[in-house]
Coordinates of C-alpha atoms in Angstrom, one line a residue:
M103 CA 83.2 -13.1 -37.6
G104 CA 86.0 -14.4 -39.6
K105 CA 88.0 -11.7 -41.9
Y106 CA 86.0 -12.9 -45.6
D107 CA 82.4 -13.0 -43.6
T108 CA 83.9 -9.3 -42.2
C109 CA 85.3 -7.9 -45.7
M110 CA 81.9 -8.9 -46.7
R111 CA 79.3 -7.2 -44.4
E112 CA 81.8 -4.1 -45.5
F113 CA 81.4 -4.5 -49.4
L114 CA 77.0 -4.5 -49.9
Q115 CA 76.9 -2.3 -46.6
N116 CA 77.1 0.5 -50.0
K117 CA 73.3 0.5 -50.6
E118 CA 74.3 1.0 -54.5
R119 CA 75.9 -2.7 -53.8
F120 CA 73.5 -4.2 -52.0
A121 CA 70.4 -3.5 -54.1
D122 CA 72.8 -4.6 -57.3
F123 CA 73.6 -8.4 -55.0
F124 CA 69.6 -8.9 -54.4
N125 CA 68.4 -7.9 -58.1
G126 CA 71.2 -9.8 -59.7
C127 CA 70.6 -13.2 -57.3
C128 CA 66.7 -13.4 -56.5
F129 CA 65.7 -11.3 -60.2
Q130 CA 68.2 -12.1 -63.6
G131 CA 69.6 -8.3 -62.4
E132 CA 66.4 -6.7 -62.9
Q133 CA 65.8 -3.5 -61.3
V134 CA 63.5 -3.6 -58.6
I135 CA 65.1 -2.7 -56.1
R136 CA 67.0 0.8 -55.5
A137 CA 69.2 1.9 -53.5
E138 CA 68.2 5.6 -53.1
E139 CA 65.0 3.6 -51.0
L140 CA 66.7 1.5 -49.0
Q141 CA 68.2 2.4 -45.7
D142 CA 70.7 1.6 -42.7
A143 CA 68.7 -0.8 -40.3
S144 CA 71.3 -2.0 -37.8
E145 CA 69.4 -3.1 -35.0
M146 CA 70.8 -5.7 -32.5
Y147 CA 68.9 -8.3 -31.5
I148 CA 68.3 -9.5 -28.0
I149 CA 67.0 -13.4 -27.6
E150 CA 65.5 -14.1 -24.7
N151 CA 66.5 -18.3 -23.7
F152 CA 63.3 -18.9 -21.5
P153 CA 59.5 -17.4 -21.7
P154 CA 59.2 -15.5 -19.0
E155 CA 57.4 -18.2 -17.0
K156 CA 60.3 -20.6 -16.4
K157 CA 63.5 -17.6 -15.9
A158 CA 65.7 -17.9 -12.8
V159 CA 65.0 -15.5 -9.6
E160 CA 68.5 -13.1 -11.1
G161 CA 71.3 -13.7 -9.5
A162 CA 70.4 -17.8 -9.3
D163 CA 69.7 -20.1 -11.9
A164 CA 66.6 -23.3 -11.1
K165 CA 70.0 -24.8 -8.9
G166 CA 70.1 -21.6 -6.7
H167 CA 73.9 -21.2 -8.6
N168 CA 73.9 -17.3 -9.3
S169 CA 73.6 -16.3 -12.4
C170 CA 73.2 -12.6 -14.6
Q171 CA 71.1 -11.2 -17.5
S172 CA 73.1 -12.0 -20.2
Q173 CA 73.1 -15.5 -18.7
R174 CA 68.9 -15.7 -20.1
K175 CA 69.9 -13.4 -23.1
T176 CA 71.4 -14.2 -26.2
Q177 CA 72.7 -11.0 -28.8
F178 CA 73.3 -10.6 -32.1
F179 CA 73.7 -8.5 -34.4
R180 CA 72.3 -9.5 -38.5
D181 CA 75.4 -9.2 -41.1
V182 CA 73.7 -6.7 -43.3
K183 CA 69.8 -5.8 -42.7
M184 CA 69.0 -3.1 -45.1
Y185 CA 64.9 -1.1 -44.8
L186 CA 63.0 -1.1 -48.0
C187 CA 60.9 1.6 -47.9
S188 CA 58.8 1.4 -51.4
G189 CA 56.2 3.9 -50.7
T190 CA 54.5 3.7 -47.4
A191 CA 55.5 -0.9 -47.4
L192 CA 58.2 -1.2 -45.3
Q193 CA 60.5 -4.2 -45.4
I194 CA 63.1 -6.1 -44.7
L195 CA 66.2 -7.0 -46.2
A196 CA 69.5 -9.0 -45.1
V197 CA 72.3 -11.2 -46.4
E198 CA 74.0 -13.9 -44.0
N199 CA 77.6 -13.8 -45.2
Q200 CA 79.3 -16.7 -45.3
S201 CA 82.9 -18.3 -46.3
Y202 CA 82.4 -21.6 -44.6
I203 CA 79.4 -24.5 -45.3
D204 CA 77.7 -24.2 -41.9
Y205 CA 75.0 -27.5 -41.2
S206 CA 72.5 -26.1 -39.0
M207 CA 71.8 -22.2 -41.4
P208 CA 68.3 -23.2 -42.6
V209 CA 67.6 -23.9 -38.8
R210 CA 70.0 -20.0 -38.8
C211 CA 68.2 -18.2 -41.2
M212 CA 64.9 -19.1 -39.6
G213 CA 65.8 -18.0 -36.2
Y214 CA 67.6 -14.7 -37.1
D215 CA 63.8 -14.0 -39.1
A216 CA 61.9 -15.3 -36.3
A217 CA 64.2 -12.5 -33.7
E218 CA 63.5 -9.6 -36.0
Y219 CA 59.5 -10.0 -36.2
H220 CA 60.0 -10.9 -32.0
R221 CA 61.8 -7.5 -31.9
Q222 CA 58.7 -5.8 -34.9
L223 CA 56.3 -7.6 -31.8
K224 CA 57.7 -6.5 -28.7
A225 CA 58.0 -2.9 -30.6
K226 CA 53.6 -3.1 -31.0
K227 CA 53.2 -4.7 -28.0
R228 CA 55.5 -1.8 -25.8
R229 CA 53.1 0.9 -27.8
W230 CA 50.3 -0.6 -26.6
N231 CA 51.2 -0.3 -24.0
L232 CA 51.3 3.0 -23.5
M233 CA 48.0 3.2 -25.2
D234 CA 47.0 1.5 -23.0
R235 CA 47.9 3.5 -19.6
R236 CA 47.5 6.7 -21.3
Q237 CA 43.9 5.7 -22.6
K238 CA 43.1 3.0 -19.7
G239 CA 42.1 1.2 -22.4
P240 CA 40.5 2.3 -24.9
S241 CA 42.7 1.9 -28.5
I242 CA 43.3 3.8 -32.2
T243 CA 42.4 1.4 -34.5
S244 CA 42.4 3.0 -38.4
G245 CA 42.2 6.1 -36.7
T246 CA 38.9 6.0 -34.2
V247 CA 38.9 5.5 -30.9
S248 CA 37.0 2.5 -29.8
A249 CA 37.2 -0.2 -27.0
A250 CA 39.9 -3.5 -27.2
T251 CA 38.5 -6.5 -27.4
S252 CA 39.8 -9.0 -25.0
H253 CA 41.1 -10.3 -26.9
E254 CA 43.0 -7.8 -28.6
K255 CA 44.0 -7.1 -24.6
L256 CA 45.7 -10.2 -24.0
S257 CA 47.1 -9.8 -27.3
G258 CA 49.4 -6.6 -26.7
I259 CA 48.1 -6.1 -30.1
L260 CA 45.9 -5.5 -32.4
K261 CA 43.4 -7.4 -35.1
T262 CA 44.9 -4.5 -37.1
D263 CA 48.7 -5.0 -36.6
R264 CA 50.5 -6.1 -39.8
L265 CA 54.3 -6.7 -39.5
Q266 CA 56.8 -6.0 -42.1
P267 CA 58.6 -8.9 -44.2
V268 CA 61.8 -9.8 -44.4
Y269 CA 63.2 -11.2 -46.7
T270 CA 66.8 -13.0 -46.6
V271 CA 70.0 -14.6 -48.6
C272 CA 72.7 -16.2 -47.6
L273 CA 76.0 -15.6 -49.6
Y274 CA 78.1 -18.7 -49.3
S275 CA 82.0 -16.9 -51.1
G276 CA 83.0 -20.2 -49.9
T277 CA 85.6 -22.2 -52.5
D278 CA 84.1 -25.2 -51.4
P279 CA 81.3 -27.0 -53.2
W280 CA 78.3 -26.0 -51.1
D281 CA 76.8 -29.8 -49.6
G282 CA 75.1 -28.5 -46.6
P283 CA 71.1 -28.9 -46.3
R284 CA 69.3 -26.0 -48.3
T285 CA 65.7 -26.5 -47.2
L286 CA 64.5 -27.2 -43.0
S287 CA 63.4 -30.2 -44.1
D288 CA 67.6 -31.1 -45.9
M289 CA 67.8 -31.4 -42.3
M290 CA 65.0 -32.9 -40.5
A291 CA 64.9 -37.1 -39.9
F292 CA 61.1 -38.3 -41.3
H293 CA 59.8 -41.5 -40.9
P294 CA 60.3 -43.2 -44.3
N295 CA 56.5 -44.8 -43.9
D296 CA 55.1 -41.6 -41.9
N297 CA 53.3 -39.1 -44.4
Y298 CA 50.2 -38.0 -42.7
L299 CA 52.4 -36.1 -40.2
R300 CA 55.0 -35.1 -42.7
F301 CA 52.5 -33.5 -44.0
L302 CA 52.0 -30.8 -42.0
F303 CA 55.9 -30.2 -41.5
R304 CA 55.8 -26.7 -43.0
D305 CA 58.9 -26.0 -45.0
Y306 CA 61.8 -22.8 -44.1
P307 CA 63.5 -22.3 -47.8
L308 CA 67.5 -21.0 -48.2
N309 CA 67.5 -19.0 -49.7
L310 CA 71.2 -19.6 -50.9
F311 CA 74.0 -17.9 -53.5
C312 CA 77.1 -19.8 -53.6
V313 CA 79.3 -17.5 -55.4
N314 CA 81.0 -21.0 -57.1
E315 CA 78.5 -22.7 -58.3
H316 CA 78.0 -18.9 -60.9
S317 CA 80.7 -17.8 -63.4
G318 CA 80.3 -14.5 -65.8
F319 CA 78.6 -13.0 -63.3
D320 CA 77.1 -10.0 -65.9
E321 CA 73.0 -9.9 -63.8
F322 CA 75.7 -7.7 -61.6
H323 CA 75.9 -4.3 -63.0
T324 CA 78.1 -2.8 -59.9
D325 CA 81.6 -3.4 -59.1
L326 CA 80.8 -6.7 -57.1
R327 CA 80.4 -8.3 -60.7
Q328 CA 84.6 -7.7 -60.5
L329 CA 85.5 -8.7 -57.4
F330 CA 82.6 -11.6 -58.1
R331 CA 85.0 -13.2 -60.2
A332 CA 87.8 -13.0 -58.8
M333 CA 86.6 -14.5 -56.3
N334 CA 86.1 -17.7 -59.0
C335 CA 89.4 -17.3 -59.8
R336 CA 90.8 -18.1 -56.1
K337 CA 92.8 -21.6 -56.9
D338 CA 94.0 -20.9 -60.9
K339 CA 96.7 -18.2 -60.3
Q340 CA 97.2 -18.0 -64.1
K341 CA 93.1 -17.6 -64.8
L342 CA 93.5 -14.4 -62.0
T343 CA 96.4 -12.4 -63.5
E344 CA 94.4 -13.1 -67.4
L345 CA 91.0 -11.5 -65.8
M346 CA 92.8 -8.7 -63.6
G347 CA 93.8 -7.7 -67.8
D348 CA 90.5 -7.1 -68.8
K349 CA 89.6 -3.5 -69.1
L350 CA 87.1 -3.7 -66.2
Y351 CA 89.7 -4.3 -63.9
S352 CA 91.9 -1.2 -65.3
H353 CA 90.2 1.6 -63.1
L354 CA 89.1 0.2 -59.3
N355 CA 87.8 2.4 -56.3
E356 CA 89.8 1.5 -53.2
D357 CA 87.6 -0.9 -51.5
T358 CA 87.0 -3.1 -55.0
W359 CA 90.6 -2.9 -54.9
D360 CA 91.4 -4.1 -50.6
A361 CA 88.0 -6.8 -51.1
I362 CA 89.0 -8.8 -54.2
A363 CA 92.7 -8.4 -52.2
V364 CA 91.0 -10.2 -49.3
M365 CA 88.2 -12.9 -51.0
T366 CA 92.2 -13.2 -53.3
D367 CA 94.0 -13.9 -50.6
N368 CA 97.1 -11.5 -52.3
A369 CA 98.7 -9.8 -49.9
A370 CA 100.3 -8.2 -52.5
L371 CA 97.9 -6.2 -53.4
L372 CA 97.3 -5.0 -50.4
Q373 CA 101.3 -4.1 -49.4
N374 CA 102.4 -2.9 -53.4
K375 CA 98.8 -0.7 -53.4
E376 CA 100.4 2.3 -54.5
A377 CA 102.0 1.5 -58.1
F378 CA 98.8 0.3 -58.7
R379 CA 97.3 3.9 -58.2
N380 CA 96.3 5.8 -61.4
T381 CA 93.8 8.4 -62.5
Y382 CA 90.8 8.2 -64.5
G383 CA 90.0 11.7 -65.8
N384 CA 89.2 13.3 -62.6
Q385 CA 89.1 10.4 -61.0
E386 CA 91.6 8.1 -58.5
G387 CA 92.0 4.1 -59.2
F388 CA 93.2 1.1 -59.1

């Protein structure tokens, strides 16, 4: 992960900023998601590369060569992932930071979402296996004990089980215009004259927010506004200098100052940071 992606990941781990990002880019600034309803969720996903029945024997691959568990499984983290707990409902919000144009992004994000659903299914199947061993067949449904159906046993989950929905936004922070795909269908080589099979295709739209496609950022209410505005001045030093004269930049907290320095490639802001320290009321800033 590059320094830009790392910077944005750390910046958005703050719950107020994370909520502000979703509200700003998805709901035009309306306060739909609240920071107090968010919980950190940074589990690692482990994806098996092959279906169980096609796995190689432990210690050797299909050709007899030595292999190890890490070769048959893929491990990865989401950039920023949080649980949204509103009442009894639990939903999952995630941000994928992207500093360069990835022409496979719809497939990547679709894979991340599928991995989350796979994780949830595994958890429910583990619960079922434990319950099955304890009760030798009966399952708990709607608070009562009843015999599990054959379909539930084969599925490993109950008919009433439900998964938590996943909502992923890709945050593109690069300077080049995004010319990559914005939906899964943009990546497909459809037959030009075959509308029958095309009808069966189910698309996956990429929720993409490109910083360089916006201006003003008035829909954001945290210091994301200052950061995004500064990022859009990266190629114009004079414009960036004028922007820094805005009163919104007269008293920044330290992590916002650092994020602006990294995302605008301004090493001087980091090297001479102490020269810009100031006090506003009882709070120190920059």
